[in-house]
Tab-separated table of N, CA and C in Angstrom:
chain	number	residue	atom	x	y	z
A	14	GLU	N	79.188	41.804	-31.140
A	14	GLU	CA	77.775	41.461	-31.186
A	14	GLU	C	77.577	40.313	-32.144
A	15	ALA	N	76.713	39.383	-31.772
A	15	ALA	CA	76.405	38.222	-32.608
A	15	ALA	C	74.888	38.054	-32.663
A	16	PRO	N	74.354	37.545	-33.782
A	16	PRO	CA	72.902	37.422	-33.923
A	16	PRO	C	72.299	36.196	-33.253
A	17	SER	N	73.115	35.322	-32.670
A	17	SER	CA	72.577	34.125	-32.008
A	17	SER	C	73.587	33.623	-30.985
A	18	ALA	N	73.120	32.763	-30.086
A	18	ALA	CA	74.012	32.179	-29.088
A	18	ALA	C	75.073	31.311	-29.766
A	19	TRP	N	74.668	30.585	-30.811
A	19	TRP	CA	75.630	29.751	-31.540
A	19	TRP	C	76.753	30.616	-32.114
A	20	ALA	N	76.389	31.714	-32.786
A	20	ALA	CA	77.398	32.590	-33.384
A	20	ALA	C	78.306	33.190	-32.302
A	21	ALA	N	77.726	33.594	-31.174
A	21	ALA	CA	78.523	34.148	-30.077
A	21	ALA	C	79.514	33.112	-29.549
A	22	ASP	N	79.052	31.863	-29.396
A	22	ASP	CA	79.944	30.795	-28.928
A	22	ASP	C	81.079	30.551	-29.917
A	23	GLU	N	80.778	30.605	-31.213
A	23	GLU	CA	81.810	30.418	-32.236
A	23	GLU	C	82.866	31.528	-32.142
A	24	VAL	N	82.424	32.773	-31.972
A	24	VAL	CA	83.358	33.895	-31.856
A	24	VAL	C	84.212	33.728	-30.596
A	25	ARG	N	83.567	33.409	-29.484
A	25	ARG	CA	84.313	33.218	-28.235
A	25	ARG	C	85.366	32.116	-28.390
A	26	HIS	N	84.962	31.018	-29.007
A	26	HIS	CA	85.874	29.887	-29.187
A	26	HIS	C	87.066	30.284	-30.065
A	27	ARG	N	86.796	30.956	-31.169
A	27	ARG	CA	87.869	31.341	-32.093
A	27	ARG	C	88.811	32.383	-31.487
A	28	LEU	N	88.264	33.271	-30.649
A	28	LEU	CA	89.086	34.305	-30.035
A	28	LEU	C	89.672	33.872	-28.695
A	29	GLY	N	89.168	32.754	-28.158
A	29	GLY	CA	89.597	32.346	-26.828
A	29	GLY	C	89.185	33.370	-25.792
A	30	ASP	N	88.017	33.976	-26.000
A	30	ASP	CA	87.572	35.093	-25.170
A	30	ASP	C	86.500	34.638	-24.182
A	31	ASP	N	86.819	34.686	-22.906
A	31	ASP	CA	85.846	34.373	-21.856
A	31	ASP	C	85.445	35.637	-21.101
A	32	SER	N	85.773	36.799	-21.633
A	32	SER	CA	85.581	38.058	-20.919
A	32	SER	C	84.131	38.534	-20.898
A	33	GLY	N	83.294	37.919	-21.717
A	33	GLY	CA	81.909	38.380	-21.777
A	33	GLY	C	81.716	39.553	-22.718
A	34	LYS	N	82.735	39.870	-23.509
A	34	LYS	CA	82.625	40.995	-24.433
A	34	LYS	C	81.741	40.671	-25.640
A	35	VAL	N	81.557	39.387	-25.926
A	35	VAL	CA	80.700	38.997	-27.048
A	35	VAL	C	79.281	38.849	-26.516
A	36	GLN	N	78.357	39.606	-27.121
A	36	GLN	CA	76.971	39.585	-26.672
A	36	GLN	C	76.046	39.199	-27.817
A	37	VAL	N	74.930	38.587	-27.454
A	37	VAL	CA	73.917	38.226	-28.442
A	37	VAL	C	72.952	39.389	-28.589
A	38	VAL	N	72.755	39.825	-29.815
A	38	VAL	CA	71.781	40.868	-30.125
A	38	VAL	C	70.881	40.295	-31.218
A	39	VAL	N	69.715	39.843	-30.820
A	39	VAL	CA	68.783	39.200	-31.751
A	39	VAL	C	68.098	40.263	-32.587
A	40	ASN	N	67.953	39.986	-33.891
A	40	ASN	CA	67.240	40.917	-34.768
A	40	ASN	C	65.775	41.029	-34.332
A	41	PRO	N	65.284	42.242	-34.147
A	41	PRO	CA	63.895	42.412	-33.717
A	41	PRO	C	62.921	42.279	-34.887
A	42	ILE	N	61.691	41.955	-34.550
A	42	ILE	CA	60.615	41.895	-35.541
A	42	ILE	C	59.575	42.911	-35.106
A	43	GLY	N	59.132	43.740	-36.025
A	43	GLY	CA	58.112	44.727	-35.703
A	43	GLY	C	56.803	44.063	-35.308
A	44	ALA	N	56.113	44.601	-34.327
A	44	ALA	CA	54.865	44.015	-33.840
A	44	ALA	C	53.792	43.961	-34.917
A	45	ALA	N	53.777	44.917	-35.820
A	45	ALA	CA	52.763	44.938	-36.875
A	45	ALA	C	52.870	43.720	-37.774
A	46	PHE	N	54.068	43.208	-37.925
A	46	PHE	CA	54.280	42.051	-38.783
A	46	PHE	C	53.486	40.837	-38.299
A	47	ALA	N	53.505	40.612	-37.005
A	47	ALA	CA	52.881	39.417	-36.448
A	47	ALA	C	51.416	39.604	-36.079
A	48	ARG	N	50.903	40.807	-36.257
A	48	ARG	CA	49.525	41.085	-35.891
A	48	ARG	C	48.580	40.100	-36.569
A	49	THR	N	47.552	39.705	-35.837
A	49	THR	CA	46.576	38.784	-36.434
A	49	THR	C	45.961	39.429	-37.658
A	50	GLY	N	45.705	38.616	-38.631
A	50	GLY	CA	45.136	39.128	-39.862
A	50	GLY	C	44.597	38.013	-40.718
A	51	ASP	N	44.346	38.355	-41.953
A	51	ASP	CA	43.737	37.375	-42.838
A	51	ASP	C	44.750	36.338	-43.291
A	52	LYS	N	44.209	35.318	-43.953
A	52	LYS	CA	45.029	34.242	-44.474
A	52	LYS	C	44.919	34.229	-45.985
A	53	ARG	N	45.810	33.536	-46.600
A	53	ARG	CA	45.839	33.359	-48.039
A	53	ARG	C	44.921	32.179	-48.393
A	54	PRO	N	44.273	32.192	-49.549
A	54	PRO	CA	43.468	31.017	-49.937
A	54	PRO	C	44.363	29.776	-50.003
A	55	ARG	N	43.807	28.643	-49.615
A	55	ARG	CA	44.576	27.405	-49.597
A	55	ARG	C	43.786	26.276	-50.232
A	56	PRO	N	44.477	25.296	-50.776
A	56	PRO	CA	43.777	24.141	-51.353
A	56	PRO	C	43.002	23.400	-50.266
A	57	ASP	N	41.768	23.020	-50.574
A	57	ASP	CA	40.937	22.295	-49.608
A	57	ASP	C	41.572	20.970	-49.205
A	58	GLY	N	41.454	20.636	-47.942
A	58	GLY	CA	41.909	19.349	-47.436
A	58	GLY	C	43.407	19.134	-47.495
A	59	SER	N	44.169	20.191	-47.602
A	59	SER	CA	45.616	20.039	-47.737
A	59	SER	C	46.334	20.380	-46.439
A	60	ARG	N	47.549	19.888	-46.345
A	60	ARG	CA	48.474	20.312	-45.285
A	60	ARG	C	49.597	21.033	-46.008
A	61	ILE	N	49.788	22.292	-45.668
A	61	ILE	CA	50.761	23.122	-46.380
A	61	ILE	C	52.076	23.184	-45.615
A	62	ILE	N	53.118	22.745	-46.298
A	62	ILE	CA	54.486	22.856	-45.795
A	62	ILE	C	55.099	24.062	-46.501
A	63	LEU	N	55.665	24.962	-45.746
A	63	LEU	CA	56.253	26.177	-46.303
A	63	LEU	C	57.774	26.081	-46.256
A	64	PHE	N	58.419	26.462	-47.357
A	64	PHE	CA	59.877	26.568	-47.423
A	64	PHE	C	60.179	27.902	-48.065
A	65	GLY	N	61.038	28.685	-47.451
A	65	GLY	CA	61.300	29.978	-48.046
A	65	GLY	C	62.685	30.512	-47.826
A	66	CYS	N	63.202	31.085	-48.886
A	66	CYS	CA	64.409	31.893	-48.841
A	66	CYS	C	64.636	32.397	-50.248
A	67	HIS	N	65.174	33.557	-50.355
A	67	HIS	CA	65.399	34.133	-51.674
A	67	HIS	C	66.429	33.291	-52.424
A	68	GLY	N	66.040	32.818	-53.606
A	68	GLY	CA	66.903	31.938	-54.382
A	68	GLY	C	67.043	30.573	-53.753
A	69	GLY	N	66.038	30.167	-52.975
A	69	GLY	CA	66.060	28.974	-52.137
A	69	GLY	C	66.705	27.719	-52.668
A	70	ARG	N	66.214	27.186	-53.752
A	70	ARG	CA	66.727	25.896	-54.219
A	70	ARG	C	68.153	26.001	-54.733
A	71	ALA	N	68.550	27.177	-55.203
A	71	ALA	CA	69.884	27.349	-55.760
A	71	ALA	C	70.941	27.586	-54.676
A	72	ASN	N	70.540	27.968	-53.476
A	72	ASN	CA	71.482	28.260	-52.405
A	72	ASN	C	71.786	26.964	-51.638
A	73	PRO	N	72.983	26.414	-51.776
A	73	PRO	CA	73.274	25.121	-51.155
A	73	PRO	C	73.208	25.127	-49.629
A	74	TYR	N	73.282	26.287	-49.006
A	74	TYR	CA	73.239	26.361	-47.540
A	74	TYR	C	71.824	26.306	-46.978
A	75	LYS	N	70.818	26.505	-47.811
A	75	LYS	CA	69.445	26.559	-47.321
A	75	LYS	C	68.797	25.192	-47.158
A	76	GLY	N	69.469	24.129	-47.635
A	76	GLY	CA	69.005	22.780	-47.328
A	76	GLY	C	67.887	22.232	-48.204
A	77	TRP	N	67.699	22.787	-49.404
A	77	TRP	CA	66.660	22.252	-50.292
A	77	TRP	C	66.870	20.757	-50.503
A	78	ASP	N	68.115	20.333	-50.731
A	78	ASP	CA	68.401	18.913	-50.951
A	78	ASP	C	67.989	18.077	-49.739
A	79	GLU	N	68.147	18.616	-48.557
A	79	GLU	CA	67.763	17.898	-47.335
A	79	GLU	C	66.237	17.805	-47.207
A	80	LEU	N	65.538	18.873	-47.605
A	80	LEU	CA	64.080	18.836	-47.589
A	80	LEU	C	63.569	17.793	-48.582
A	81	VAL	N	64.163	17.740	-49.769
A	81	VAL	CA	63.758	16.753	-50.773
A	81	VAL	C	63.986	15.338	-50.233
A	82	ARG	N	65.108	15.111	-49.568
A	82	ARG	CA	65.364	13.783	-48.980
A	82	ARG	C	64.333	13.444	-47.907
A	83	ALA	N	63.977	14.429	-47.100
A	83	ALA	CA	62.976	14.193	-46.051
A	83	ALA	C	61.617	13.876	-46.671
A	84	LEU	N	61.202	14.658	-47.656
A	84	LEU	CA	59.915	14.385	-48.317
A	84	LEU	C	59.931	13.015	-48.989
A	85	GLY	N	61.084	12.635	-49.527
A	85	GLY	CA	61.222	11.323	-50.151
A	85	GLY	C	61.096	10.181	-49.152
A	86	ALA	N	61.289	10.455	-47.873
A	86	ALA	CA	61.176	9.436	-46.838
A	86	ALA	C	59.717	9.151	-46.459
A	87	LEU	N	58.796	9.990	-46.945
A	87	LEU	CA	57.374	9.780	-46.658
A	87	LEU	C	56.796	8.699	-47.565
A	88	THR	N	55.808	8.000	-47.068
A	88	THR	CA	55.104	7.022	-47.894
A	88	THR	C	54.142	7.761	-48.825
A	89	GLU	N	53.679	7.082	-49.850
A	89	GLU	CA	52.707	7.693	-50.773
A	89	GLU	C	51.454	8.115	-50.011
A	90	GLU	N	51.043	7.319	-49.068
A	90	GLU	CA	49.867	7.652	-48.251
A	90	GLU	C	50.113	8.935	-47.453
A	91	GLU	N	51.290	9.075	-46.874
A	91	GLU	CA	51.615	10.266	-46.086
A	91	GLU	C	51.705	11.516	-46.965
A	92	LYS	N	52.101	11.348	-48.214
A	92	LYS	CA	52.227	12.488	-49.134
A	92	LYS	C	50.877	12.991	-49.622
A	93	ARG	N	49.868	12.145	-49.537
A	93	ARG	CA	48.544	12.529	-50.021
A	93	ARG	C	48.047	13.764	-49.272
A	94	GLY	N	47.670	14.780	-50.003
A	94	GLY	CA	47.137	16.007	-49.410
A	94	GLY	C	48.193	17.040	-49.043
A	95	LEU	N	49.476	16.674	-49.159
A	95	LEU	CA	50.532	17.644	-48.853
A	95	LEU	C	50.733	18.601	-50.026
A	96	VAL	N	50.965	19.849	-49.694
A	96	VAL	CA	51.330	20.856	-50.689
A	96	VAL	C	52.540	21.591	-50.135
A	97	LEU	N	53.563	21.720	-50.959
A	97	LEU	CA	54.771	22.452	-50.575
A	97	LEU	C	54.716	23.824	-51.234
A	98	TRP	N	54.676	24.871	-50.410
A	98	TRP	CA	54.735	26.243	-50.905
A	98	TRP	C	56.168	26.723	-50.758
A	99	VAL	N	56.720	27.276	-51.830
A	99	VAL	CA	58.075	27.803	-51.816
A	99	VAL	C	58.001	29.296	-52.102
A	100	PHE	N	58.476	30.118	-51.162
A	100	PHE	CA	58.545	31.549	-51.452
A	100	PHE	C	60.000	31.958	-51.594
A	101	GLY	N	60.219	33.008	-52.390
A	101	GLY	CA	61.560	33.496	-52.615
A	101	GLY	C	62.060	33.244	-54.023
A	102	GLU	N	61.287	32.521	-54.813
A	102	GLU	CA	61.644	32.281	-56.203
A	102	GLU	C	60.385	31.981	-57.011
A	103	VAL	N	60.538	32.077	-58.321
A	103	VAL	CA	59.413	31.858	-59.217
A	103	VAL	C	59.714	30.641	-60.092
A	104	ASP	N	58.744	29.771	-60.251
A	104	ASP	CA	58.855	28.630	-61.142
A	104	ASP	C	57.446	28.092	-61.363
A	105	GLU	N	57.333	27.175	-62.280
A	105	GLU	CA	56.046	26.542	-62.559
A	105	GLU	C	55.758	25.498	-61.491
A	106	PRO	N	54.476	25.263	-61.180
A	106	PRO	CA	54.151	24.184	-60.234
A	106	PRO	C	54.747	22.860	-60.725
A	107	CYS	N	55.146	22.022	-59.783
A	107	CYS	CA	55.758	20.745	-60.130
A	107	CYS	C	55.563	19.765	-58.978
A	108	GLN	N	56.220	18.642	-59.060
A	108	GLN	CA	56.254	17.660	-57.982
A	108	GLN	C	57.662	17.661	-57.399
A	109	THR	N	57.753	17.641	-56.085
A	109	THR	CA	59.032	17.525	-55.394
A	109	THR	C	58.952	16.273	-54.547
A	110	ALA	N	59.692	15.245	-54.927
A	110	ALA	CA	59.660	13.963	-54.215
A	110	ALA	C	58.222	13.469	-54.066
A	111	GLY	N	57.405	13.712	-55.086
A	111	GLY	CA	56.020	13.258	-55.084
A	111	GLY	C	55.041	14.166	-54.356
A	112	VAL	N	55.471	15.358	-53.970
A	112	VAL	CA	54.614	16.321	-53.276
A	112	VAL	C	54.352	17.500	-54.203
A	113	ARG	N	53.078	17.862	-54.351
A	113	ARG	CA	52.726	19.012	-55.183
A	113	ARG	C	53.433	20.258	-54.661
A	114	THR	N	54.103	20.983	-55.565
A	114	THR	CA	54.902	22.147	-55.179
A	114	THR	C	54.443	23.366	-55.957
A	115	GLU	N	54.194	24.453	-55.223
A	115	GLU	CA	53.773	25.722	-55.820
A	115	GLU	C	54.753	26.803	-55.391
A	116	PHE	N	55.123	27.645	-56.353
A	116	PHE	CA	56.095	28.710	-56.094
A	116	PHE	C	55.363	30.044	-55.959
A	117	LEU	N	55.593	30.728	-54.858
A	117	LEU	CA	54.864	31.950	-54.532
A	117	LEU	C	55.591	33.216	-54.943
A	118	GLY	N	56.815	33.090	-55.432
A	118	GLY	CA	57.573	34.257	-55.861
A	118	GLY	C	58.276	34.949	-54.713
A	119	VAL	N	58.890	36.066	-55.046
A	119	VAL	CA	59.618	36.867	-54.068
A	119	VAL	C	58.604	37.676	-53.258
A	120	MET	N	58.780	37.718	-51.968
A	120	MET	CA	57.882	38.458	-51.088
A	120	MET	C	58.425	39.866	-50.874
A	121	ASN	N	57.741	40.842	-51.437
A	121	ASN	CA	58.143	42.237	-51.266
A	121	ASN	C	57.309	42.956	-50.215
A	122	SER	N	56.332	42.252	-49.679
A	122	SER	CA	55.446	42.842	-48.681
A	122	SER	C	55.462	41.984	-47.422
A	123	GLU	N	55.806	42.605	-46.304
A	123	GLU	CA	55.804	41.817	-45.070
A	123	GLU	C	54.387	41.410	-44.673
A	124	LEU	N	53.389	42.176	-45.076
A	124	LEU	CA	52.008	41.776	-44.771
A	124	LEU	C	51.609	40.530	-45.564
A	125	GLU	N	52.031	40.445	-46.828
A	125	GLU	CA	51.760	39.241	-47.620
A	125	GLU	C	52.524	38.055	-47.053
A	126	LEU	N	53.761	38.282	-46.636
A	126	LEU	CA	54.538	37.211	-46.029
A	126	LEU	C	53.860	36.725	-44.745
A	127	ALA	N	53.357	37.637	-43.941
A	127	ALA	CA	52.651	37.255	-42.711
A	127	ALA	C	51.389	36.442	-43.043
A	128	ARG	N	50.690	36.803	-44.111
A	128	ARG	CA	49.509	36.029	-44.546
A	128	ARG	C	49.906	34.591	-44.886
A	129	ILE	N	51.034	34.441	-45.547
A	129	ILE	CA	51.505	33.106	-45.913
A	129	ILE	C	51.852	32.312	-44.660
A	130	TYR	N	52.565	32.940	-43.719
A	130	TYR	CA	52.888	32.260	-42.462
A	130	TYR	C	51.614	31.823	-41.734
A	131	ARG	N	50.610	32.678	-41.714
A	131	ARG	CA	49.372	32.345	-40.994
A	131	ARG	C	48.559	31.265	-41.699
A	132	THR	N	48.755	31.089	-43.002
A	132	THR	CA	47.990	30.106	-43.764
A	132	THR	C	48.629	28.723	-43.722
A	133	ALA	N	49.942	28.663	-43.770
A	133	ALA	CA	50.645	27.377	-43.806
A	133	ALA	C	50.447	26.612	-42.497
A	134	ASP	N	50.730	25.319	-42.545
A	134	ASP	CA	50.620	24.471	-41.357
A	134	ASP	C	51.951	24.300	-40.638
A	135	VAL	N	53.048	24.370	-41.386
A	135	VAL	CA	54.367	24.169	-40.793
A	135	VAL	C	55.421	24.777	-41.717
A	136	LEU	N	56.478	25.315	-41.123
A	136	LEU	CA	57.615	25.821	-41.890
A	136	LEU	C	58.722	24.781	-41.835
A	137	ALA	N	59.166	24.325	-43.015
A	137	ALA	CA	60.318	23.436	-43.100
A	137	ALA	C	61.559	24.312	-43.163
A	138	PHE	N	62.451	24.118	-42.213
A	138	PHE	CA	63.668	24.923	-42.153
A	138	PHE	C	64.885	23.996	-42.081
A	139	PRO	N	65.278	23.434	-43.245
A	139	PRO	CA	66.383	22.476	-43.255
A	139	PRO	C	67.761	23.107	-43.439
A	140	SER	N	67.896	24.399	-43.190
A	140	SER	CA	69.161	25.106	-43.423
A	140	SER	C	70.343	24.377	-42.808
A	141	LYS	N	71.486	24.512	-43.487
A	141	LYS	CA	72.703	23.855	-43.032
A	141	LYS	C	73.527	24.768	-42.134
A	142	VAL	N	73.474	26.074	-42.381
A	142	VAL	CA	74.224	27.040	-41.581
A	142	VAL	C	73.398	28.313	-41.474
A	143	GLU	N	73.175	28.774	-40.276
A	143	GLU	CA	72.475	30.042	-40.030
A	143	GLU	C	73.090	30.673	-38.797
A	144	THR	N	73.111	31.992	-38.778
A	144	THR	CA	73.616	32.681	-37.590
A	144	THR	C	72.498	33.289	-36.760
A	145	GLY	N	71.348	33.492	-37.325
A	145	GLY	CA	70.211	34.072	-36.620
A	145	GLY	C	69.019	34.125	-37.561
A	146	PRO	N	68.411	32.991	-37.842
A	146	PRO	CA	67.399	32.909	-38.902
A	146	PRO	C	66.131	33.723	-38.643
A	147	MET	N	65.974	34.806	-39.417
A	147	MET	CA	64.784	35.646	-39.292
A	147	MET	C	63.518	34.899	-39.676
A	148	VAL	N	63.582	34.048	-40.700
A	148	VAL	CA	62.386	33.348	-41.161
A	148	VAL	C	61.794	32.504	-40.033
A	149	VAL	N	62.620	31.914	-39.200
A	149	VAL	CA	62.125	31.123	-38.066
A	149	VAL	C	61.408	32.029	-37.070
A	150	ARG	N	62.014	33.149	-36.743
A	150	ARG	CA	61.396	34.075	-35.786
A	150	ARG	C	60.104	34.670	-36.337
A	151	GLU	N	60.102	35.011	-37.629
A	151	GLU	CA	58.890	35.553	-38.254
A	151	GLU	C	57.765	34.525	-38.221
A	152	ALA	N	58.076	33.289	-38.583
A	152	ALA	CA	57.056	32.238	-38.602
A	152	ALA	C	56.465	32.018	-37.215
A	153	ILE	N	57.324	31.897	-36.217
A	153	ILE	CA	56.849	31.673	-34.843
A	153	ILE	C	56.019	32.859	-34.370
A	154	ALA	N	56.438	34.080	-34.711
A	154	ALA	CA	55.676	35.270	-34.313
A	154	ALA	C	54.272	35.257	-34.902
A	155	CYS	N	54.118	34.622	-36.049
A	155	CYS	CA	52.804	34.534	-36.705
A	155	CYS	C	52.042	33.276	-36.295
A	156	GLY	N	52.581	32.504	-35.361
A	156	GLY	CA	51.894	31.317	-34.862
A	156	GLY	C	52.157	30.053	-35.661
A	157	LEU	N	53.134	30.073	-36.560
A	157	LEU	CA	53.445	28.911	-37.387
A	157	LEU	C	54.507	28.051	-36.708
A	158	LYS	N	54.270	26.759	-36.646
A	158	LYS	CA	55.256	25.818	-36.098
A	158	LYS	C	56.391	25.664	-37.104
A	159	VAL	N	57.591	25.410	-36.598
A	159	VAL	CA	58.785	25.298	-37.426
A	159	VAL	C	59.477	23.970	-37.133
A	160	VAL	N	59.933	23.315	-38.203
A	160	VAL	CA	60.730	22.100	-38.064
A	160	VAL	C	62.120	22.411	-38.608
A	161	ALA	N	63.145	22.182	-37.782
A	161	ALA	CA	64.521	22.494	-38.175
A	161	ALA	C	65.456	21.393	-37.701
A	162	PHE	N	66.580	21.277	-38.385
A	162	PHE	CA	67.642	20.404	-37.909
A	162	PHE	C	68.394	21.140	-36.809
A	163	ASN	N	68.944	20.387	-35.873
A	163	ASN	CA	69.665	20.939	-34.729
A	163	ASN	C	71.125	21.186	-35.107
A	164	ARG	N	71.357	22.304	-35.801
A	164	ARG	CA	72.728	22.658	-36.175
A	164	ARG	C	72.851	24.169	-36.274
A	165	ALA	N	74.064	24.648	-36.004
A	165	ALA	CA	74.343	26.083	-35.978
A	165	ALA	C	73.241	26.761	-35.145
A	166	ALA	N	72.713	27.891	-35.603
A	166	ALA	CA	71.671	28.586	-34.849
A	166	ALA	C	70.285	28.297	-35.418
A	167	CYS	N	70.191	27.279	-36.273
A	167	CYS	CA	68.928	26.989	-36.965
A	167	CYS	C	67.750	26.791	-36.023
A	168	ALA	N	67.975	26.115	-34.925
A	168	ALA	CA	66.871	25.752	-34.046
A	168	ALA	C	66.816	26.553	-32.748
A	169	GLU	N	67.660	27.549	-32.603
A	169	GLU	CA	67.752	28.303	-31.353
A	169	GLU	C	66.443	28.912	-30.888
A	170	ALA	N	65.636	29.409	-31.807
A	170	ALA	CA	64.395	30.091	-31.425
A	170	ALA	C	63.231	29.122	-31.224
A	171	ILE	N	63.449	27.838	-31.512
A	171	ILE	CA	62.366	26.855	-31.431
A	171	ILE	C	62.350	26.195	-30.061
A	172	GLU	N	61.199	26.200	-29.421
A	172	GLU	CA	61.020	25.437	-28.190
A	172	GLU	C	60.426	24.099	-28.611
A	173	ASP	N	61.270	23.048	-28.586
A	173	ASP	CA	60.884	21.740	-29.114
A	173	ASP	C	59.590	21.248	-28.473
A	174	GLY	N	58.641	20.906	-29.330
A	174	GLY	CA	57.348	20.419	-28.868
A	174	GLY	C	56.342	21.526	-28.598
A	175	VAL	N	56.780	22.780	-28.608
A	175	VAL	CA	55.883	23.907	-28.338
A	175	VAL	C	55.747	24.780	-29.585
A	176	THR	N	56.843	25.367	-30.045
A	176	THR	CA	56.790	26.224	-31.232
A	176	THR	C	57.259	25.476	-32.480
A	177	GLY	N	57.533	24.206	-32.325
A	177	GLY	CA	57.950	23.391	-33.454
A	177	GLY	C	58.694	22.172	-32.997
A	178	ARG	N	59.497	21.627	-33.903
A	178	ARG	CA	60.268	20.424	-33.601
A	178	ARG	C	61.703	20.612	-34.042
A	179	VAL	N	62.623	20.064	-33.272
A	179	VAL	CA	64.043	20.090	-33.570
A	179	VAL	C	64.475	18.642	-33.803
A	180	VAL	N	65.090	18.398	-34.962
A	180	VAL	CA	65.463	17.047	-35.376
A	180	VAL	C	66.976	16.988	-35.579
A	181	GLU	N	67.568	15.865	-35.235
A	181	GLU	CA	69.019	15.720	-35.404
A	181	GLU	C	69.375	15.672	-36.889
A	182	PRO	N	70.463	16.310	-37.275
A	182	PRO	CA	70.893	16.310	-38.679
A	182	PRO	C	71.005	14.887	-39.231
A	183	GLY	N	70.535	14.708	-40.449
A	183	GLY	CA	70.595	13.408	-41.104
A	183	GLY	C	69.401	12.517	-40.844
A	184	ASP	N	68.552	12.878	-39.887
A	184	ASP	CA	67.351	12.082	-39.592
A	184	ASP	C	66.212	12.564	-40.499
A	185	TYR	N	66.266	12.147	-41.757
A	185	TYR	CA	65.293	12.628	-42.744
A	185	TYR	C	63.889	12.115	-42.458
A	186	ARG	N	63.776	10.882	-42.016
A	186	ARG	CA	62.454	10.346	-41.673
A	186	ARG	C	61.888	11.120	-40.479
A	187	GLY	N	62.716	11.402	-39.489
A	187	GLY	CA	62.261	12.169	-38.325
A	187	GLY	C	61.835	13.567	-38.716
A	188	PHE	N	62.578	14.189	-39.628
A	188	PHE	CA	62.221	15.528	-40.119
A	188	PHE	C	60.867	15.468	-40.825
A	189	ALA	N	60.694	14.456	-41.681
A	189	ALA	CA	59.442	14.295	-42.428
A	189	ALA	C	58.261	14.070	-41.479
A	190	GLU	N	58.449	13.227	-40.486
A	190	GLU	CA	57.378	12.958	-39.511
A	190	GLU	C	57.035	14.214	-38.744
A	191	ALA	N	58.033	15.015	-38.403
A	191	ALA	CA	57.786	16.264	-37.695
A	191	ALA	C	56.976	17.228	-38.565
A	192	LEU	N	57.239	17.229	-39.880
A	192	LEU	CA	56.455	18.077	-40.792
A	192	LEU	C	54.986	17.679	-40.796
A	193	LEU	N	54.724	16.387	-40.596
A	193	LEU	CA	53.338	15.904	-40.600
A	193	LEU	C	52.598	16.215	-39.311
A	194	CYS	N	53.322	16.344	-38.191
A	194	CYS	CA	52.601	16.518	-36.927
A	194	CYS	C	52.927	17.735	-36.116
A	195	ALA	N	53.876	18.562	-36.552
A	195	ALA	CA	54.206	19.761	-35.767
A	195	ALA	C	53.050	20.728	-35.762
């Protein structure tokens, strides 16, 4: 069993197995999680970009460095009104590549996490390696568009142009533009 088509293909390739014994079993999300509900207060006139993972900036696989490069590709005019919300860690508000950044802490409540998904405008998902990203599925279930690089299973759940945008790895300007319009 594999959590994504990418992971299943990797197992098949490594084992040389064409027998069909490797199957994709996607992690389910409870219906209550995605139920319509309230939103979190948000800064007026802002566009909220959400980035989340436990220990996010410290985990080299989650792509924080890639998100910073993408935000750095925006012009000062494009950065105006942007707010980056980071969940999964605690820190003082700061600037990230010239974008106001607020840290929401660790999410211990799926209802609070769903409120955050419903409030944000887009989820930035610059992960470098994923086998079946729950955060992408959770965000989409709550109606949030997702921007991801096209690598590993990062973008598997995204229907490009419908539930978000899929950008080729290394295209930081394209990733940044997708964050502005997804």
